JSON list of C-alpha atoms in Angstrom, two decimals:
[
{"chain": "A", "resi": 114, "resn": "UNK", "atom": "CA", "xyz": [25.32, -35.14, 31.86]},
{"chain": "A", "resi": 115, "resn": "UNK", "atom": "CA", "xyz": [28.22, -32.84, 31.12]},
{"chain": "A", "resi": 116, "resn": "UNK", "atom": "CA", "xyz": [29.69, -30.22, 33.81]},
{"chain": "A", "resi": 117, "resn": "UNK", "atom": "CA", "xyz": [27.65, -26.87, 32.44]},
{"chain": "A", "resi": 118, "resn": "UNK", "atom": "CA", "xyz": [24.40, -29.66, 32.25]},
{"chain": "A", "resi": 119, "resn": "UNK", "atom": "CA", "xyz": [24.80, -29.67, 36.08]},
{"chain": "A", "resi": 120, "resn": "UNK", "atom": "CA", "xyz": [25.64, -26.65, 37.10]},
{"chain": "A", "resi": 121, "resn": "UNK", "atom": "CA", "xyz": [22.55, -25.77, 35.90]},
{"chain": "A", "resi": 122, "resn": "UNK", "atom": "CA", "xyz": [20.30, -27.76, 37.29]},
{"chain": "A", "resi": 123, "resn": "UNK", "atom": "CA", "xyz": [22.27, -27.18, 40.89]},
{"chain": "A", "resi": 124, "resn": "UNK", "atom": "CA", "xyz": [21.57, -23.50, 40.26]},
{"chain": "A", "resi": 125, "resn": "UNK", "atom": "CA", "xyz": [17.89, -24.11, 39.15]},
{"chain": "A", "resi": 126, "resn": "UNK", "atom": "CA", "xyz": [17.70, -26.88, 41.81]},
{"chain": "A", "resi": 127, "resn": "UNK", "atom": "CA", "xyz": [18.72, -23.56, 44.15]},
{"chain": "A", "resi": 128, "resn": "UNK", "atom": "CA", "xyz": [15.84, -21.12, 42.96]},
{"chain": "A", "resi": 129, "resn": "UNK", "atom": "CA", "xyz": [13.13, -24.15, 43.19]},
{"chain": "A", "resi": 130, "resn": "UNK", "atom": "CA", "xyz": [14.17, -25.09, 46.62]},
{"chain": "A", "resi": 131, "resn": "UNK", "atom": "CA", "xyz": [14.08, -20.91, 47.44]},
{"chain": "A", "resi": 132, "resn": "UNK", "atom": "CA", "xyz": [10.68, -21.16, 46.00]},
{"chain": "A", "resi": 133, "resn": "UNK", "atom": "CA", "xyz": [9.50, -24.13, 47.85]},
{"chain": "A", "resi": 134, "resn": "UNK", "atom": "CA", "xyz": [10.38, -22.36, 51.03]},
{"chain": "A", "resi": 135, "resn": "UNK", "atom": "CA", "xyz": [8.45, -19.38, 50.41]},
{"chain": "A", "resi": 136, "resn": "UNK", "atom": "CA", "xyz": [11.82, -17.30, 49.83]},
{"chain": "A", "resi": 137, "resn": "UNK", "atom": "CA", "xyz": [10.00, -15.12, 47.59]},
{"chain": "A", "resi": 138, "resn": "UNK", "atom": "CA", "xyz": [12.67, -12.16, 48.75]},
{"chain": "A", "resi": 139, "resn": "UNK", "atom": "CA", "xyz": [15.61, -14.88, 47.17]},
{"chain": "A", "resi": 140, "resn": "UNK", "atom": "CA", "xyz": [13.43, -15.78, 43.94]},
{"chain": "A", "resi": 141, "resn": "UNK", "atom": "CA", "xyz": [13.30, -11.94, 43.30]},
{"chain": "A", "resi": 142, "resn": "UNK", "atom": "CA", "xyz": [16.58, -10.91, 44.27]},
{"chain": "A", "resi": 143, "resn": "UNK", "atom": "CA", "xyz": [18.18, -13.94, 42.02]},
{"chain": "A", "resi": 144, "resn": "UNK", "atom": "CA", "xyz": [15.78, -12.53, 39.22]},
{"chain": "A", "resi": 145, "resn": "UNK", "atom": "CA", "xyz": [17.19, -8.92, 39.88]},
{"chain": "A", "resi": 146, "resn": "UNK", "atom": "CA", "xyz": [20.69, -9.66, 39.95]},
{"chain": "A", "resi": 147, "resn": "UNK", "atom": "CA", "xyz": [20.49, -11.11, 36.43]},
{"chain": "A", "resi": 148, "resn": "UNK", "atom": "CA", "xyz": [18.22, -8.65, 35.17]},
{"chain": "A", "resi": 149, "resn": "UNK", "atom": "CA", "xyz": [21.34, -5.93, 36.40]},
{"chain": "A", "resi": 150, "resn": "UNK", "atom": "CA", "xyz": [23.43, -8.02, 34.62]},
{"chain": "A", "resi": 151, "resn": "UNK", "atom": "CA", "xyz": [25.28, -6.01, 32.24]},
{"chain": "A", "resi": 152, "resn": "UNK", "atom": "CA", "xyz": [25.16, -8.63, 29.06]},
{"chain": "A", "resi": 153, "resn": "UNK", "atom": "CA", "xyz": [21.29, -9.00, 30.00]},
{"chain": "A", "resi": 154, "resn": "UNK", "atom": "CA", "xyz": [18.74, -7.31, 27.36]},
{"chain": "A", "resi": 155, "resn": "UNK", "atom": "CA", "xyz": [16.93, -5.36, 30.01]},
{"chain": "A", "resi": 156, "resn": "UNK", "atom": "CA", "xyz": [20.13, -3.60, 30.61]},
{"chain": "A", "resi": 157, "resn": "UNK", "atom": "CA", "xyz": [20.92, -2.15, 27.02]},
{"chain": "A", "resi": 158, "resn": "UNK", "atom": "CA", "xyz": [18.21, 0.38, 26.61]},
{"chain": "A", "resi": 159, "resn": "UNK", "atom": "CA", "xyz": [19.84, 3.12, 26.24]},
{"chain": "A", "resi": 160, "resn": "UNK", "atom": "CA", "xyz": [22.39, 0.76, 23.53]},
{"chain": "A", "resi": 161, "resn": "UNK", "atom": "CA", "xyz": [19.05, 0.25, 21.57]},
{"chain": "A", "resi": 162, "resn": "UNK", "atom": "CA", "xyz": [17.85, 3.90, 21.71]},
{"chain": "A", "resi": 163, "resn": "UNK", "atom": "CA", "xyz": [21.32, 5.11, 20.71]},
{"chain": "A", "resi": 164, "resn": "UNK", "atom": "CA", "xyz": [23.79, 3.03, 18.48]},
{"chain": "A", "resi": 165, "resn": "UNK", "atom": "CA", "xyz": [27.82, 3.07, 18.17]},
{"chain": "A", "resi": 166, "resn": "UNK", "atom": "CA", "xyz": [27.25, 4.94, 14.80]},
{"chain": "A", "resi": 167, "resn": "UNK", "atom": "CA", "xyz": [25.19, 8.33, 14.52]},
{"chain": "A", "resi": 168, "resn": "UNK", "atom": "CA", "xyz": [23.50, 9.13, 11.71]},
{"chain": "A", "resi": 169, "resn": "UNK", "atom": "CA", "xyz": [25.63, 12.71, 11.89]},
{"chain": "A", "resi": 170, "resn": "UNK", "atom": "CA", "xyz": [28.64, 10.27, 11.15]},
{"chain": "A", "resi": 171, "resn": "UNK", "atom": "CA", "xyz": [27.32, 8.96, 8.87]},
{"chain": "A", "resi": 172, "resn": "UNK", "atom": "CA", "xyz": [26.56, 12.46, 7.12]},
{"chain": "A", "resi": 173, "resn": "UNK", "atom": "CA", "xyz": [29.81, 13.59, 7.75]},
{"chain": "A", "resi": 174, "resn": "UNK", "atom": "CA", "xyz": [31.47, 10.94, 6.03]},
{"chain": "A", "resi": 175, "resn": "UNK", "atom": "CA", "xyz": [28.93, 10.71, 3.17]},
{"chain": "A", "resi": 176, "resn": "UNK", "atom": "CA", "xyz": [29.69, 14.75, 2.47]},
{"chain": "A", "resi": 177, "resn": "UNK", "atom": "CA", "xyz": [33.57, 13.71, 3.10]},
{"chain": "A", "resi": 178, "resn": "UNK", "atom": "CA", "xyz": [33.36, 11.46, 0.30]},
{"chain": "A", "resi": 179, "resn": "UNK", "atom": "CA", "xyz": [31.41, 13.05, -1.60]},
{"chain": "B", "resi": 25, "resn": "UNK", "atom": "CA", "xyz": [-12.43, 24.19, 81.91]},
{"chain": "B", "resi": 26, "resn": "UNK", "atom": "CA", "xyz": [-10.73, 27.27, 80.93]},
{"chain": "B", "resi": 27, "resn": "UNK", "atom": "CA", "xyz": [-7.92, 26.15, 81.28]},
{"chain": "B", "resi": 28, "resn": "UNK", "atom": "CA", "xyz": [-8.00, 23.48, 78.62]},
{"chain": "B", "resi": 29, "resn": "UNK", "atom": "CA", "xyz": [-9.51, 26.34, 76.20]},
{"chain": "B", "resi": 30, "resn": "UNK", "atom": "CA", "xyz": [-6.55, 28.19, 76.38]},
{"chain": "B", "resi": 31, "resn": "UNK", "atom": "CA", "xyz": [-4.24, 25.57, 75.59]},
{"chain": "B", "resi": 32, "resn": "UNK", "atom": "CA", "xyz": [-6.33, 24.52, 72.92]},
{"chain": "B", "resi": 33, "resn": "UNK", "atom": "CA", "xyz": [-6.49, 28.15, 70.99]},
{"chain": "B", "resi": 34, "resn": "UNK", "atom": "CA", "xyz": [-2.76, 28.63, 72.39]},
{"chain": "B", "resi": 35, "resn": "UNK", "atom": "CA", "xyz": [-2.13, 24.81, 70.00]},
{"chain": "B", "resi": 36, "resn": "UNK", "atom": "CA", "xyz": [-4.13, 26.24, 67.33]},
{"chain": "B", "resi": 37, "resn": "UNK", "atom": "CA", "xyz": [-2.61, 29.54, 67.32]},
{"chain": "B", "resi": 38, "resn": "UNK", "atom": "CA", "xyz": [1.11, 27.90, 67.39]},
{"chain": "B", "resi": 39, "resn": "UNK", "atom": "CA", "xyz": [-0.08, 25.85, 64.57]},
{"chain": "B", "resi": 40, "resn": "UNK", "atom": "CA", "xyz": [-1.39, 28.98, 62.47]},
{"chain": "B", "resi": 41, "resn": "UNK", "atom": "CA", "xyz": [1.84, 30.60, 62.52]},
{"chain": "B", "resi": 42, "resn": "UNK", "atom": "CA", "xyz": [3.89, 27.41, 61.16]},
{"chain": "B", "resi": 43, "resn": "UNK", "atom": "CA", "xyz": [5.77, 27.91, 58.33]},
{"chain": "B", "resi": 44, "resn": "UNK", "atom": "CA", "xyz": [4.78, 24.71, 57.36]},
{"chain": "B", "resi": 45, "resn": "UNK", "atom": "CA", "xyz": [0.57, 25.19, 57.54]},
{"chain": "B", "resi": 46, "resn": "UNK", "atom": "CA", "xyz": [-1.21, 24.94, 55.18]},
{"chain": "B", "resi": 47, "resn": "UNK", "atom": "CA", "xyz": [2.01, 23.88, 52.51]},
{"chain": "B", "resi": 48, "resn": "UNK", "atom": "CA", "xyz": [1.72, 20.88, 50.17]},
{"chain": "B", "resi": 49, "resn": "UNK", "atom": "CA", "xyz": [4.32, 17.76, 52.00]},
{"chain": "B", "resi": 50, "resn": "UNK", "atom": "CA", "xyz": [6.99, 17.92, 50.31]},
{"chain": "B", "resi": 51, "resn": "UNK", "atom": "CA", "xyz": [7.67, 15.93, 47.96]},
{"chain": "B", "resi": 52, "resn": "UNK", "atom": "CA", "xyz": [10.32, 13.07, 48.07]},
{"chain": "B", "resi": 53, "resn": "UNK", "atom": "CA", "xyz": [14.08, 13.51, 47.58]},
{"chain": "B", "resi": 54, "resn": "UNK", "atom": "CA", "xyz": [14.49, 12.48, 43.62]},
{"chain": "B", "resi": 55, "resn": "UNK", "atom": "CA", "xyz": [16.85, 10.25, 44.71]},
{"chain": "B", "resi": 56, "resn": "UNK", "atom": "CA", "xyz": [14.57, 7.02, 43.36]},
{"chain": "B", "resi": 57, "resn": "UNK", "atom": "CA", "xyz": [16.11, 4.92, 40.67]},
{"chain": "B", "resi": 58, "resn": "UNK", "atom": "CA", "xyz": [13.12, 5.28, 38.62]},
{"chain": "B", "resi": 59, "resn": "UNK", "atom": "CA", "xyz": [13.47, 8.83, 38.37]},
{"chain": "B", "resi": 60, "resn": "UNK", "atom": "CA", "xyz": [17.01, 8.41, 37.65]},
{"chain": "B", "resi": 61, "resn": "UNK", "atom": "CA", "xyz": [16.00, 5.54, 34.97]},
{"chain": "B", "resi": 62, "resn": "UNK", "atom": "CA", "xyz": [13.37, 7.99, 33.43]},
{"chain": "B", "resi": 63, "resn": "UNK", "atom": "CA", "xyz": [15.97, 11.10, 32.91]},
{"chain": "B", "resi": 64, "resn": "UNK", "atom": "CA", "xyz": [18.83, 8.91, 31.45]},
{"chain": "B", "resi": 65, "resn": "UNK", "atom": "CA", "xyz": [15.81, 7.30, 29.12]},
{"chain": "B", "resi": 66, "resn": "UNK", "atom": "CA", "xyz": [14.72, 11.11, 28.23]},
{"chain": "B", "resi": 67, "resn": "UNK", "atom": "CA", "xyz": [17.92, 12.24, 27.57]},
{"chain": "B", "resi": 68, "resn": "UNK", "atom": "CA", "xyz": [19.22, 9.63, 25.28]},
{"chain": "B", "resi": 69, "resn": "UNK", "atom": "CA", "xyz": [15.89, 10.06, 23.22]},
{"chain": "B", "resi": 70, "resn": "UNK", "atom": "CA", "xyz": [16.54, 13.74, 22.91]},
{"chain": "B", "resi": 71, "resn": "UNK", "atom": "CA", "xyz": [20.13, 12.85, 21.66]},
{"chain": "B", "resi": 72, "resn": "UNK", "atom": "CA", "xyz": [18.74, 10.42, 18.96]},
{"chain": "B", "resi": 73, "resn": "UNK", "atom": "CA", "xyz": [16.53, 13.05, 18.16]},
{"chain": "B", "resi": 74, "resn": "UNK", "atom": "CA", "xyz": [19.26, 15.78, 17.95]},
{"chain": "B", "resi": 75, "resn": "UNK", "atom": "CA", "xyz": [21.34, 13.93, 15.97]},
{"chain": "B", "resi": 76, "resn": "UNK", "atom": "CA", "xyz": [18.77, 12.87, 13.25]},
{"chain": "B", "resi": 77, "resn": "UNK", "atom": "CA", "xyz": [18.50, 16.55, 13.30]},
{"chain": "B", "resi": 78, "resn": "UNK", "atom": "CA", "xyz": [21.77, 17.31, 12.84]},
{"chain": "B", "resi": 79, "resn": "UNK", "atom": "CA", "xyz": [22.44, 15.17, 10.15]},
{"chain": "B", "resi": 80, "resn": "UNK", "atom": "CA", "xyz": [19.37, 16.37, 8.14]},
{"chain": "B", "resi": 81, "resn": "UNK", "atom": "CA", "xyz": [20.28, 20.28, 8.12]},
{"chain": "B", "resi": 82, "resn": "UNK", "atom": "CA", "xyz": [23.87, 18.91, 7.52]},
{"chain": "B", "resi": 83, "resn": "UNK", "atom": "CA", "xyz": [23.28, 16.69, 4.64]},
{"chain": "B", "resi": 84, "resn": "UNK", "atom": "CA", "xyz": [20.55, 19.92, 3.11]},
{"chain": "B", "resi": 85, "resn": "UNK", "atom": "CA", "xyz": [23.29, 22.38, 3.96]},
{"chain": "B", "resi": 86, "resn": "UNK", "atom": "CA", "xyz": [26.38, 19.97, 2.80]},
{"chain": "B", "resi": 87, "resn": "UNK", "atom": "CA", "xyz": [27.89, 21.28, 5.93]},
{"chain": "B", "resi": 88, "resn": "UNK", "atom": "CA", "xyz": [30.15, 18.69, 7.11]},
{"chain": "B", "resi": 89, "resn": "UNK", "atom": "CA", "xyz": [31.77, 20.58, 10.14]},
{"chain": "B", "resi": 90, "resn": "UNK", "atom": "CA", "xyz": [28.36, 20.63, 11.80]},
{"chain": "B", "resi": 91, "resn": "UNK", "atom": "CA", "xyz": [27.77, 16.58, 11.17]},
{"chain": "B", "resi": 92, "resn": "UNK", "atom": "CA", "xyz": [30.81, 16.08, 12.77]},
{"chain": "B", "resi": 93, "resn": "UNK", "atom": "CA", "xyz": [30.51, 18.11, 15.60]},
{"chain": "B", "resi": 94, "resn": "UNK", "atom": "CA", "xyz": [27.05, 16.46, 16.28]},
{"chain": "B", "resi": 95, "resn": "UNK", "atom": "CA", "xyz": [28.90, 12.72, 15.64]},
{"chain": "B", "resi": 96, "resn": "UNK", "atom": "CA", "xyz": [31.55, 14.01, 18.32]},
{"chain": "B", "resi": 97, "resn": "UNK", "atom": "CA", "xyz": [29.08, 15.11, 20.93]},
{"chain": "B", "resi": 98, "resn": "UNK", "atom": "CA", "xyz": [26.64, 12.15, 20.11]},
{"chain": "B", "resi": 99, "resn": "UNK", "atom": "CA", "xyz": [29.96, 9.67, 21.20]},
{"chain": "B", "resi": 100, "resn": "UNK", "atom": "CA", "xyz": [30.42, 11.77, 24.32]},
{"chain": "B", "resi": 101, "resn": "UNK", "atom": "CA", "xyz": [26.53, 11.61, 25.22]},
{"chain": "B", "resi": 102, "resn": "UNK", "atom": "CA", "xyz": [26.42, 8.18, 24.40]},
{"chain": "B", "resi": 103, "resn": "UNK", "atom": "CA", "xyz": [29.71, 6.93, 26.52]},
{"chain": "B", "resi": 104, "resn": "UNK", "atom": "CA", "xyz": [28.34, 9.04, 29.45]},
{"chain": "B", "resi": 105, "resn": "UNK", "atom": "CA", "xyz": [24.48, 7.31, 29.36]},
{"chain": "B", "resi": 106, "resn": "UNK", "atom": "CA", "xyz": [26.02, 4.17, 29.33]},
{"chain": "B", "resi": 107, "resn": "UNK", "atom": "CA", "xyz": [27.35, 4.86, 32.59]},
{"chain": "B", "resi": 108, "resn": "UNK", "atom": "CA", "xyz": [24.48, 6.99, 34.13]},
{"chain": "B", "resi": 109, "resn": "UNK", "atom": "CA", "xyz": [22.36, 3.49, 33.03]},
{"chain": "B", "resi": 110, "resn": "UNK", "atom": "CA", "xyz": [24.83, 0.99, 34.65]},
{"chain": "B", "resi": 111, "resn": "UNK", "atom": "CA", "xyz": [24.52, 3.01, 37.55]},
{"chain": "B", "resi": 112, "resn": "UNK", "atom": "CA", "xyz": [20.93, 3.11, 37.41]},
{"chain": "B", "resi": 113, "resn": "UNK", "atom": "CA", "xyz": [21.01, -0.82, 37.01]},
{"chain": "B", "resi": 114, "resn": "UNK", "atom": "CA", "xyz": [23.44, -0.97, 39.82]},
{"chain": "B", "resi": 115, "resn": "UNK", "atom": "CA", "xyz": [21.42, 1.46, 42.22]},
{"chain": "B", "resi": 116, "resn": "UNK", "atom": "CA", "xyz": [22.19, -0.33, 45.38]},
{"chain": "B", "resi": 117, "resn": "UNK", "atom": "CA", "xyz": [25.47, -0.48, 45.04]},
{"chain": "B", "resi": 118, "resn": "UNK", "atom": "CA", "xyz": [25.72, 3.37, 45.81]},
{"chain": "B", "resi": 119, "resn": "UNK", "atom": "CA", "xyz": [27.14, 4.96, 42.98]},
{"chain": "B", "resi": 120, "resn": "UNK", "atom": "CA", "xyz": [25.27, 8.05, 42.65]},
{"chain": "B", "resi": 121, "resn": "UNK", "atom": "CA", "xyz": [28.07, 9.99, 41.54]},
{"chain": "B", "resi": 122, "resn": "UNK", "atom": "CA", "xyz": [28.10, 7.98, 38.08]},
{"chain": "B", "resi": 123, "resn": "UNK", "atom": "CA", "xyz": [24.75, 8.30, 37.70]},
{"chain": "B", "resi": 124, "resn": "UNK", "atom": "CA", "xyz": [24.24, 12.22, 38.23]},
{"chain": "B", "resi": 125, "resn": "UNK", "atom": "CA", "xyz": [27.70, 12.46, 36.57]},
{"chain": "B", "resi": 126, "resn": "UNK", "atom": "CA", "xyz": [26.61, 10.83, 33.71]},
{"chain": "B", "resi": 127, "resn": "UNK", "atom": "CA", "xyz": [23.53, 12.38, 33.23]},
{"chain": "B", "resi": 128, "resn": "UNK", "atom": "CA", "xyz": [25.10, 15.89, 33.86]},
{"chain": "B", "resi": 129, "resn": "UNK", "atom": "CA", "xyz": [27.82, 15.06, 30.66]},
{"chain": "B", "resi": 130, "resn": "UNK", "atom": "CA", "xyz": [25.22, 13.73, 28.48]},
{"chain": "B", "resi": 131, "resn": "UNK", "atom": "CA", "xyz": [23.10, 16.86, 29.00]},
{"chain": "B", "resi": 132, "resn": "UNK", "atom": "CA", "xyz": [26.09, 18.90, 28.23]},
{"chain": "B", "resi": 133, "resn": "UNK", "atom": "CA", "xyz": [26.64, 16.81, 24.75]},
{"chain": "B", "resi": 134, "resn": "UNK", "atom": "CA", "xyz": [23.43, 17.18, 24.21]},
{"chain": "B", "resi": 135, "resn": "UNK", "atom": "CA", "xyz": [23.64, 20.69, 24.95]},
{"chain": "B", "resi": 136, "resn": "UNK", "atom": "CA", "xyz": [26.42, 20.56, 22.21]},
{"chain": "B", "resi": 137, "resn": "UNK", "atom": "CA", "xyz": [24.05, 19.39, 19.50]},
{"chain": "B", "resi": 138, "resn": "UNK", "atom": "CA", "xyz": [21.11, 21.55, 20.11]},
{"chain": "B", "resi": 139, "resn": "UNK", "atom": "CA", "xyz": [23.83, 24.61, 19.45]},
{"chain": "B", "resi": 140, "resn": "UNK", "atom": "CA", "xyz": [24.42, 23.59, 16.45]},
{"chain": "B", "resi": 141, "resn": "UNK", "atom": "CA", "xyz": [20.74, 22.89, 15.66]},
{"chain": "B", "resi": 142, "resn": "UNK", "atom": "CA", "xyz": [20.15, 27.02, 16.66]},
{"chain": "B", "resi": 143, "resn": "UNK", "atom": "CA", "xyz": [23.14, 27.52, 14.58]},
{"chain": "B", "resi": 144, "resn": "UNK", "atom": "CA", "xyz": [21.16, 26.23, 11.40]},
{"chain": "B", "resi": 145, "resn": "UNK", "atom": "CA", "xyz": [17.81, 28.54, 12.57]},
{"chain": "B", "resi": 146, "resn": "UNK", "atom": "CA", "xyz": [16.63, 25.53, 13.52]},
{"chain": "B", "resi": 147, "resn": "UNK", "atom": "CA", "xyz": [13.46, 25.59, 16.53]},
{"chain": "B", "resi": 148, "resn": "UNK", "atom": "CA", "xyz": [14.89, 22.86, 18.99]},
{"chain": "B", "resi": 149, "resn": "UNK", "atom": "CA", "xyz": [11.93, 19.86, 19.80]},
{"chain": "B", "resi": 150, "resn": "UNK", "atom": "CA", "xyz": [10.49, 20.01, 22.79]},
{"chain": "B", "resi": 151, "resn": "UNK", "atom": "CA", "xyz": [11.93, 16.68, 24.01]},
{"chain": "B", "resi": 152, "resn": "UNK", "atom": "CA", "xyz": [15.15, 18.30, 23.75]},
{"chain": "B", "resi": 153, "resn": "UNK", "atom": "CA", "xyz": [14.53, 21.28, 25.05]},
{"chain": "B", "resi": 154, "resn": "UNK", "atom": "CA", "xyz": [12.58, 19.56, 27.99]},
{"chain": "B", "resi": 155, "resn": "UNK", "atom": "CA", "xyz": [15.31, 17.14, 28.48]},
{"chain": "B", "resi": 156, "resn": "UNK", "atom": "CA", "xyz": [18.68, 19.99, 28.54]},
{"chain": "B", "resi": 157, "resn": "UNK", "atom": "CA", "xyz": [16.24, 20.47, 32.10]},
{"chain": "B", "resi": 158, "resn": "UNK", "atom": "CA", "xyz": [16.53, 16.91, 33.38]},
{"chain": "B", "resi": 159, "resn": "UNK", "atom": "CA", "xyz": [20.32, 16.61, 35.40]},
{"chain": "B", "resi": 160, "resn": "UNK", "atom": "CA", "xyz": [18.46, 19.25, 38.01]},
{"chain": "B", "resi": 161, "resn": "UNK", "atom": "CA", "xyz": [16.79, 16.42, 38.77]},
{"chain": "B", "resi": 162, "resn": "UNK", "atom": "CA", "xyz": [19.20, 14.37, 40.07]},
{"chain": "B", "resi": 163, "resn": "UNK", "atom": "CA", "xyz": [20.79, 17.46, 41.46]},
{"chain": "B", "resi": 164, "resn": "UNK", "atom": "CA", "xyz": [22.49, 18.54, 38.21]},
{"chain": "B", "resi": 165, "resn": "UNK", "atom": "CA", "xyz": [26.28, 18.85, 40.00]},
{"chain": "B", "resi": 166, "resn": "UNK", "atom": "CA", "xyz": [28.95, 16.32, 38.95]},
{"chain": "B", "resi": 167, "resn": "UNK", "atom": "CA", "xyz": [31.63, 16.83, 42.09]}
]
């Protein structure tokens, strides 16, 4: 078992014993604080509704080179 | 006996003339993260919406100063969400400024593109014109 192999299962070892202890209030908060993660999905909505590139960019160069 | 009477229509009286009888509770300071979730949501729809405006009446009018004024205000309305929504994600971490901040400068670049929708006759969406409403909100002041 290799060193990322472990720290996994220490950290999931972590949220089972939480669990098994009826810290509920840890589970969640562990859940939250990777949901707020910024590199989590559930924290690029506004990256999904709006891309890098508009589509006015991509007018304006279209009419450029055209 | 008569007494309590009199303090009883003296209590009822006192409550009469409240300022507050009779008026709906107010409602809670929109200071939730939801609400703050919901505008920066809103407001980055109405942007996406805006700018797919802005690059059809620039394309049909082969006006290239207005698609590039959109593009410009679309980057600054974009940057700024970003923010406002880490903010949001952040909310107990007590940033509010970012968040209202954000919000506010987005509006404005939104603000930005729905001017240069008019400028083309064009009748601005409701979602855009409901969301140029939003940062008031969240208190609408970036200080």
């Amino acid at each position: 078992m290799n060193a990322p192999d472990v720290l996994e299962e220490v950290g999931l070892g972590l949220i089972r014993a939480a669990a098994a202890a009826g810290g509920d209030a840890i589970v969640s908060w562990l859940r939250g604080a990777v949901a707020a993660s910024p590199d989590h999905p559930l924290s690029r909505r506004v990256a999904e509704i709006l891309p890098a590139e508009s589509e006015s960019e991509r007018t304006a160069r279209a009419l450029r080179g055209g | 006996m008569i007494r309590s009477l009199f303090a009883l229509a003296l209590a009822l009286l006192c409550f009469a003339c409240s300022p507050s009888a009779g008026a709906p509770a107010p409602s809670p300071a929109p200071s939730r993260p939801e609400l703050a979730r919901a505008v920066v949501t809103t407001i980055a729809e109405a942007v996406k919406l805006a700018d797919a405006g802005c690059s059809a009446v620039a394309a049909a009018a082969r006006d290239v100063a207005t698609a590039e004024a959109c593009a410009a205000a679309y980057k600054v309305a974009r940057e700024a969400l970003l923010v406002a929504e880490r903010g949001v994600d952040a909310w107990d971490s007590g940033d509010r400024k970012g968040v209202v901040c954000g919000v506010v400068q987005g509006a404005a670049a939104l603000a930005q593109m729905a001017d240069a929708l008019r400028a083309h006759d064009v009748t601005l969406p409701p979602l855009v014109v409901d969301a140029l409403k939003l940062p008031a909100l969240l208190g609408g002041v970036c200080s």
